Coordinates of C-alpha atoms and ligand atoms in Angstrom, one line a residue:
M1 CA 82.9 29.4 -1.1
N2 CA 81.1 32.8 -1.7
K3 CA 77.5 34.4 -2.6
D4 CA 78.2 34.9 -6.3
Q5 CA 78.2 31.2 -6.5
I6 CA 74.3 31.3 -5.8
A7 CA 72.3 31.2 -9.0
S8 CA 71.0 34.6 -10.2
R9 CA 67.4 33.5 -10.4
M10 CA 67.6 33.3 -6.3
Q11 CA 67.7 37.0 -6.1
H12 CA 64.0 36.9 -7.2
I13 CA 62.8 34.2 -4.4
S14 CA 61.8 36.5 -1.5
P15 CA 61.3 35.1 2.1
F16 CA 58.2 35.0 4.0
Y17 CA 58.2 38.5 6.1
V18 CA 56.0 36.5 8.2
M19 CA 58.6 34.2 9.1
D20 CA 60.6 37.1 10.8
L21 CA 57.7 38.0 12.7
L22 CA 57.3 34.1 13.7
A23 CA 61.0 34.2 14.9
Q24 CA 60.3 37.6 17.0
A25 CA 57.2 35.7 18.5
K26 CA 59.2 32.8 19.4
Q27 CA 61.7 35.1 21.3
L28 CA 58.7 36.6 22.9
E29 CA 57.5 33.3 23.9
A30 CA 61.1 32.4 25.4
Q31 CA 60.8 35.3 27.4
G32 CA 57.6 34.1 28.9
H33 CA 54.7 36.2 27.3
E34 CA 51.9 34.3 25.6
V35 CA 51.5 35.3 22.0
I36 CA 48.3 34.6 20.0
H37 CA 49.1 33.1 16.6
L38 CA 46.8 34.4 14.0
E39 CA 49.5 34.3 11.2
V40 CA 49.9 30.7 10.0
G41 CA 48.2 29.0 7.6
E42 CA 47.1 26.0 9.4
P43 CA 44.2 25.2 12.0
D44 CA 44.9 24.2 15.4
F45 CA 42.9 21.1 14.8
P46 CA 45.1 17.8 15.2
T47 CA 45.0 15.1 12.2
P48 CA 41.9 12.9 12.8
D49 CA 42.6 9.7 14.8
A50 CA 41.6 7.4 12.1
I51 CA 44.2 8.7 9.7
K52 CA 46.9 8.7 12.5
T53 CA 46.0 5.1 13.4
A54 CA 46.1 4.1 9.4
A55 CA 49.6 5.5 9.6
I56 CA 50.8 3.7 12.3
Q57 CA 49.3 0.3 10.9
A58 CA 51.2 1.2 7.5
I59 CA 54.5 1.5 9.4
E60 CA 53.9 -1.7 11.1
Q61 CA 52.8 -3.8 8.1
G62 CA 56.1 -2.5 6.3
K63 CA 54.4 -0.4 3.9
T64 CA 57.7 1.9 3.7
K65 CA 58.8 1.6 0.1
Y66 CA 58.4 3.7 -2.7
T67 CA 54.7 3.8 -4.4
G68 CA 54.5 4.4 -8.1
A69 CA 55.4 7.8 -9.3
T70 CA 51.7 9.1 -9.4
G71 CA 50.5 7.4 -6.4
L72 CA 48.5 4.6 -5.0
P73 CA 45.8 3.4 -7.3
E74 CA 43.5 2.7 -4.3
L75 CA 43.9 6.4 -3.0
K76 CA 43.0 7.6 -6.3
D77 CA 40.0 5.7 -6.7
K78 CA 38.9 7.2 -3.1
I79 CA 39.5 10.8 -4.5
A80 CA 37.7 10.0 -7.6
G81 CA 34.9 8.8 -5.3
Y82 CA 35.1 11.9 -3.2
Y83 CA 34.8 14.3 -6.3
Q84 CA 31.7 12.2 -7.4
Q85 CA 30.0 12.0 -4.0
R86 CA 30.6 15.5 -2.7
L87 CA 31.4 17.5 -5.5
K88 CA 29.2 15.8 -8.2
A89 CA 32.4 15.8 -10.3
C90 CA 33.2 12.8 -12.8
V91 CA 36.9 12.6 -12.2
D92 CA 38.6 9.6 -13.6
S93 CA 41.3 7.9 -11.2
K94 CA 43.6 7.9 -14.0
N95 CA 43.7 11.6 -14.4
I96 CA 44.6 12.0 -10.6
I97 CA 48.4 12.3 -9.6
I98 CA 49.1 12.3 -6.0
T99 CA 51.8 14.8 -5.1
P100 CA 53.8 15.9 -2.1
G101 CA 51.3 18.4 -1.2
A102 CA 49.8 21.1 -3.5
S103 CA 53.2 22.8 -3.6
G104 CA 54.6 19.5 -5.6
A105 CA 51.3 19.6 -7.6
L106 CA 51.9 23.4 -8.5
Q107 CA 55.5 22.8 -9.4
L108 CA 54.8 19.8 -11.6
A109 CA 52.0 21.5 -13.4
L110 CA 53.7 24.7 -14.1
S111 CA 56.9 22.9 -15.1
V112 CA 55.2 20.9 -17.7
L113 CA 53.2 23.8 -19.0
V114 CA 55.2 26.9 -19.0
N115 CA 58.3 27.7 -21.4
S116 CA 61.1 30.1 -20.1
N117 CA 59.8 33.0 -22.4
Q118 CA 56.1 32.6 -21.3
S119 CA 54.3 34.1 -18.6
V120 CA 51.5 33.1 -16.1
L121 CA 48.6 35.2 -15.2
M122 CA 48.0 35.4 -11.4
A123 CA 46.1 37.8 -8.9
D124 CA 48.0 40.2 -6.5
P125 CA 47.5 39.7 -3.5
G126 CA 47.9 36.0 -4.0
Y127 CA 49.9 32.7 -2.6
P128 CA 53.4 34.0 -2.9
C129 CA 55.1 30.9 -3.8
N130 CA 53.3 30.7 -7.1
R131 CA 55.3 33.4 -8.5
H132 CA 58.6 31.9 -7.1
F133 CA 57.5 28.7 -8.7
V134 CA 57.1 30.4 -12.2
R135 CA 60.4 32.4 -11.7
L136 CA 62.2 29.0 -11.1
L137 CA 61.5 28.1 -14.7
D138 CA 63.0 31.4 -15.7
A139 CA 59.4 32.5 -17.0
C140 CA 57.4 35.3 -15.8
A141 CA 54.6 35.8 -13.1
H142 CA 52.4 38.3 -14.7
S143 CA 50.8 39.3 -11.2
I144 CA 47.3 41.5 -11.9
P145 CA 46.4 43.7 -9.1
V146 CA 42.8 43.0 -7.9
E147 CA 40.5 44.8 -5.8
A148 CA 37.5 44.3 -3.9
N149 CA 35.3 45.0 -6.8
T150 CA 36.2 41.7 -7.9
R151 CA 36.2 40.0 -4.6
Y152 CA 40.2 40.2 -4.7
Q153 CA 39.7 37.5 -7.7
L154 CA 40.7 37.6 -11.5
T155 CA 37.7 37.8 -13.6
H156 CA 37.1 36.6 -17.1
R157 CA 37.5 40.3 -18.0
L158 CA 40.6 40.7 -16.4
I159 CA 42.3 37.7 -18.0
E160 CA 41.3 38.9 -21.4
Q161 CA 42.4 42.3 -20.8
H162 CA 45.9 41.2 -19.8
W163 CA 46.4 38.2 -22.1
Q164 CA 49.8 38.6 -24.2
E165 CA 51.1 36.8 -26.8
N166 CA 53.5 34.8 -24.4
T167 CA 50.7 34.2 -21.8
A168 CA 50.7 30.4 -21.5
A169 CA 48.5 30.0 -18.5
V170 CA 46.2 31.4 -15.9
L171 CA 46.5 30.3 -12.3
I172 CA 43.7 31.0 -9.8
A173 CA 42.7 30.1 -6.2
S174 CA 39.2 29.8 -4.9
P175 CA 38.8 30.2 -1.9
S176 CA 41.7 32.4 -2.2
N177 CA 44.7 32.7 0.0
P178 CA 45.0 35.4 1.7
T179 CA 41.5 36.8 1.1
G180 CA 39.4 33.7 1.6
T181 CA 37.2 34.8 -1.2
L182 CA 35.6 32.4 -3.8
I183 CA 35.0 32.8 -7.7
D184 CA 31.3 31.6 -8.1
Q185 CA 30.5 29.0 -10.7
G186 CA 28.9 31.4 -13.4
E187 CA 32.4 33.4 -13.4
M188 CA 34.4 30.4 -13.6
T189 CA 32.4 29.2 -16.4
K190 CA 33.4 32.2 -18.1
I191 CA 37.1 32.1 -16.9
I192 CA 37.2 28.5 -18.6
E193 CA 35.6 29.7 -21.8
V194 CA 38.0 32.8 -22.4
V195 CA 41.3 30.8 -21.6
K196 CA 39.9 28.1 -24.3
K197 CA 39.4 30.8 -26.5
K198 CA 42.9 32.2 -25.8
K199 CA 44.4 28.5 -26.4
G200 CA 45.7 28.7 -23.0
I201 CA 45.7 26.5 -20.0
L202 CA 43.9 27.1 -16.9
L203 CA 45.1 26.0 -13.4
V204 CA 42.5 26.2 -10.4
D205 CA 44.1 25.8 -7.0
E206 CA 41.6 24.3 -4.9
I207 CA 43.5 23.6 -1.6
Y208 CA 40.9 25.4 0.7
Q209 CA 37.9 23.0 -1.0
G210 CA 35.9 21.8 1.9
L211 CA 36.3 24.7 3.9
V212 CA 33.5 26.8 2.3
Y213 CA 30.7 28.2 4.3
D214 CA 27.2 29.4 4.0
Q215 CA 27.2 28.1 0.2
Q216 CA 27.3 25.4 -2.3
E217 CA 30.7 24.6 -3.3
F218 CA 31.7 23.0 -6.8
S219 CA 34.8 22.0 -8.4
A220 CA 36.4 23.4 -11.6
A221 CA 36.9 19.7 -12.4
A222 CA 33.0 19.4 -12.7
L223 CA 32.9 22.3 -15.5
S224 CA 35.9 21.2 -17.6
S225 CA 38.0 18.4 -18.3
E226 CA 40.8 20.5 -19.8
A227 CA 41.6 22.1 -16.5
F228 CA 44.3 21.5 -14.2
V229 CA 42.9 21.3 -10.8
I230 CA 45.3 21.4 -7.8
N231 CA 44.3 20.1 -4.1
S232 CA 45.9 19.0 -0.9
F233 CA 45.3 16.7 2.2
S234 CA 46.8 20.0 4.1
K235 CA 43.7 22.0 4.8
F236 CA 40.3 20.3 5.1
F237 CA 41.8 17.1 5.8
S238 CA 44.0 18.8 8.8
M239 CA 47.4 16.9 7.4
T240 CA 49.7 19.9 6.8
G241 CA 52.8 17.9 8.0
W242 CA 51.9 14.9 5.9
R243 CA 53.0 16.6 2.6
L244 CA 50.3 15.1 0.4
G245 CA 48.0 16.7 -2.4
W246 CA 47.0 15.6 -5.7
L247 CA 46.6 17.1 -9.3
V248 CA 43.9 16.6 -11.9
V249 CA 45.3 16.4 -15.3
P250 CA 43.6 16.5 -18.5
D251 CA 43.7 13.2 -20.7
A252 CA 46.5 14.8 -23.0
F253 CA 49.2 15.4 -20.2
I254 CA 48.9 12.4 -18.2
D255 CA 52.0 10.8 -19.7
T256 CA 54.1 13.8 -19.6
V257 CA 53.2 14.7 -16.1
D258 CA 54.0 11.0 -14.9
R259 CA 57.2 11.4 -16.7
L260 CA 58.2 14.4 -14.6
A261 CA 56.8 13.4 -11.3
Q262 CA 59.0 10.5 -11.7
N263 CA 62.0 12.5 -12.0
L264 CA 61.0 15.3 -9.4
F265 CA 59.8 13.3 -6.6
L266 CA 60.0 9.6 -7.4
A267 CA 56.9 9.1 -5.4
P268 CA 54.6 10.7 -2.8
P269 CA 55.3 9.8 0.7
T270 CA 54.2 6.2 1.2
I271 CA 53.0 6.0 4.7
S272 CA 51.0 9.4 4.2
Q273 CA 49.2 7.9 1.2
Y274 CA 48.0 5.0 3.3
A275 CA 46.8 7.2 6.1
A276 CA 45.1 9.6 3.7
L277 CA 43.1 6.2 2.4
S278 CA 41.1 6.7 6.0
A279 CA 40.5 10.4 5.5
F280 CA 37.5 9.4 3.0
E281 CA 35.7 7.2 5.6
E282 CA 32.2 8.5 6.6
S283 CA 33.1 8.8 10.2
T284 CA 36.5 10.7 9.4
L285 CA 34.8 13.1 7.1
N286 CA 32.3 14.0 10.0
V287 CA 35.1 15.0 11.9
L288 CA 36.2 17.1 9.4
D289 CA 32.8 18.6 8.7
A290 CA 32.7 19.4 12.2
Q291 CA 36.0 21.1 12.1
R292 CA 34.7 23.3 9.1
D293 CA 31.6 24.5 11.3
E294 CA 33.9 25.1 13.9
L295 CA 36.0 27.2 11.6
N296 CA 32.8 28.8 10.3
K297 CA 32.0 29.9 14.0
R298 CA 35.4 31.6 14.2
R299 CA 34.8 33.2 11.0
K300 CA 31.5 35.1 12.0
F301 CA 33.0 35.9 15.5
L302 CA 36.4 37.3 14.1
L303 CA 34.5 39.2 11.3
N304 CA 32.2 40.8 13.5
G305 CA 35.1 41.7 16.1
L306 CA 37.4 43.2 13.8
T307 CA 34.6 45.2 11.9
E308 CA 33.5 46.7 15.4
L309 CA 37.2 47.7 16.0
G310 CA 37.3 49.7 12.5
F311 CA 39.1 47.4 10.3
G312 CA 38.1 47.6 7.0
I313 CA 36.4 44.6 5.4
S314 CA 34.7 45.2 2.3
V315 CA 34.3 41.5 1.0
K316 CA 33.2 39.2 3.5
P317 CA 35.5 35.5 2.9
G318 CA 33.4 32.7 1.9
G319 CA 36.1 30.1 2.4
A320 CA 39.6 29.1 3.8
F321 CA 40.4 30.5 7.2
Y322 CA 41.7 34.1 6.4
I323 CA 40.4 37.6 6.8
Y324 CA 42.0 40.2 4.7
A325 CA 41.5 43.3 6.4
D326 CA 42.2 47.1 5.3
V327 CA 44.4 48.9 8.1
S328 CA 44.7 52.2 6.5
K329 CA 42.7 53.7 9.0
F330 CA 45.2 53.0 11.5
T331 CA 48.6 53.0 9.6
D332 CA 50.3 53.8 6.0
D333 CA 52.5 50.7 6.8
S334 CA 50.9 47.6 7.5
F335 CA 54.1 45.6 8.0
K336 CA 55.3 48.0 10.9
F337 CA 51.8 47.7 12.1
C338 CA 51.9 43.8 12.5
N339 CA 55.7 44.4 14.2
D340 CA 54.3 46.8 16.6
L341 CA 50.8 44.7 17.4
L342 CA 53.2 41.6 18.1
H343 CA 55.7 43.4 20.3
Q344 CA 53.0 45.7 22.0
S345 CA 50.2 43.3 22.7
H346 CA 51.2 39.9 21.6
V347 CA 49.2 39.2 18.7
A348 CA 50.7 37.8 15.4
I349 CA 49.1 38.3 12.2
T350 CA 50.7 38.4 8.4
P351 CA 51.4 41.8 6.9
G352 CA 49.9 42.4 3.1
I353 CA 53.6 42.5 1.7
D354 CA 53.8 38.7 1.9
F355 CA 51.2 38.4 -0.8
G356 CA 52.4 40.7 -3.4
D357 CA 53.0 44.6 -4.0
H358 CA 49.3 45.7 -4.8
Q359 CA 48.4 47.9 -2.2
A360 CA 50.6 45.7 0.4
N361 CA 51.0 48.5 2.9
R362 CA 47.4 48.5 3.4
Y363 CA 46.6 45.1 4.3
V364 CA 47.1 42.6 6.8
R365 CA 45.8 39.0 6.8
F366 CA 44.1 37.4 10.0
A367 CA 44.1 33.4 10.1
Y368 CA 41.2 32.2 12.5
T369 CA 43.4 29.2 13.3
Q370 CA 42.6 29.6 17.2
N371 CA 39.7 28.7 19.1
L372 CA 36.9 31.2 20.1
E373 CA 38.3 31.9 23.5
K374 CA 41.9 33.0 22.0
L375 CA 40.2 34.8 19.4
Q376 CA 38.4 36.9 22.0
L377 CA 41.7 37.6 24.1
A378 CA 43.3 38.4 20.7
L379 CA 40.3 41.1 19.9
D380 CA 40.8 42.6 23.7
R381 CA 44.4 42.8 23.1
I382 CA 43.9 44.6 19.7
S383 CA 41.5 46.9 21.0
D384 CA 43.8 48.1 23.7
F385 CA 46.7 48.2 21.2
L386 CA 44.4 50.6 18.8
T387 CA 43.6 52.9 21.8
L388 CA 47.2 53.8 22.1
Y389 CA 48.3 53.0 18.7
K390 CA 45.9 56.0 17.2
H391 CA 47.9 58.5 19.5
Q392 CA 51.4 57.4 18.1
P393 CA 53.3 59.4 15.7
Ligands
PLP401 C1 46.5 28.6 -2.2 C2 47.7 27.8 -1.5 N1 48.4 26.6 -2.5 C3 49.2 25.9 -2.1 C4 49.6 25.9 -0.8 C5 50.6 24.6 -0.3 O1 50.1 23.8 0.4 P1 50.5 22.4 0.7 O2 51.7 22.0 0.0 O3 50.9 22.1 2.1 O4 49.3 21.5 0.4 C6 49.2 26.8 0.3 C7 49.6 26.6 1.8 O5 49.3 27.4 2.4 C8 48.1 27.8 -0.3 O6 47.6 28.6 0.7

């Protein structure tokens, strides 16, 4: 056996650089150091009790067989009700496909929509797996550099400007990872119009839906019945490890998506689906809303603290749990900066290089996934680190 036997497409699948940092952080912890983890994209909150109890009951009642390939009808109904009540969006249960996480939803949608000679427009910086999903289809991820002037988001103008003959689709995320920025309703409407005019497909990743601060949130599903909308139980619902998400699919594609879901996944995880049924109870939603309010406090706290320390944050994040900060005042190598910060001060953050190429050396991502006390400790450590760092060659 040798490495020549690995398919050539794997050359284009890069690892997460932050995994390297995580491994080093684990080593430091094994040596007895306390590392503050602001690198990982999952909050410290546990899954709410009602969801855990429902999972235990499902196991005890023997609900451990496959479900249908597109998921439990009663879970689809709950999700449809959630769209109606919380987001004023009319989504029919038949258009909802339950998937193994948003990851499964993205893979499913892109596989159904993109041919090998086609491309998908996406923002750089953006969620790194997207370009890999596209490359697995031997298609092309067409990354468009975005900056603070568009809140690090694609706009209808950028989409129009970069659209090519082989463009099949546009993939946007609001709120975004790594920037936490949103696309407002007016701009989303224009994006929907432009993609329609180009006869393309719009995919909107709403995995951070529910984690939107100080403003009214909306779903693209309320504005268009032709968009593919991706969501997940991972983030707002605090269920990262349960591997459950969903995809809202336009009428014309339901049968095809169902056919591929059967082949790719057989079914989404059964126990997780039964557990997720109780995620929509009012008492559970109250717990989740309180977690969102706590994240908002952390957002404000860390934004103030980092700004005072001299990090460049020209666009305030309005959602998710990330702050994308410019470190060019301190370094021209954000990866080295993250490494040094970890080793010298035991604070772990993610380098920009994990999210694309555009100005990747200039940015880092902070995830405010730890409590206020830990965030204060992290700020103190970063402050000490910067005092010395400025004097380093
Ligand atoms: C923007 C975005 N989309 C999709 C995912 C995948 O999430 P999951 O598969 O856990 O639902 C993530 C995970 O961090 C993400 O940030």
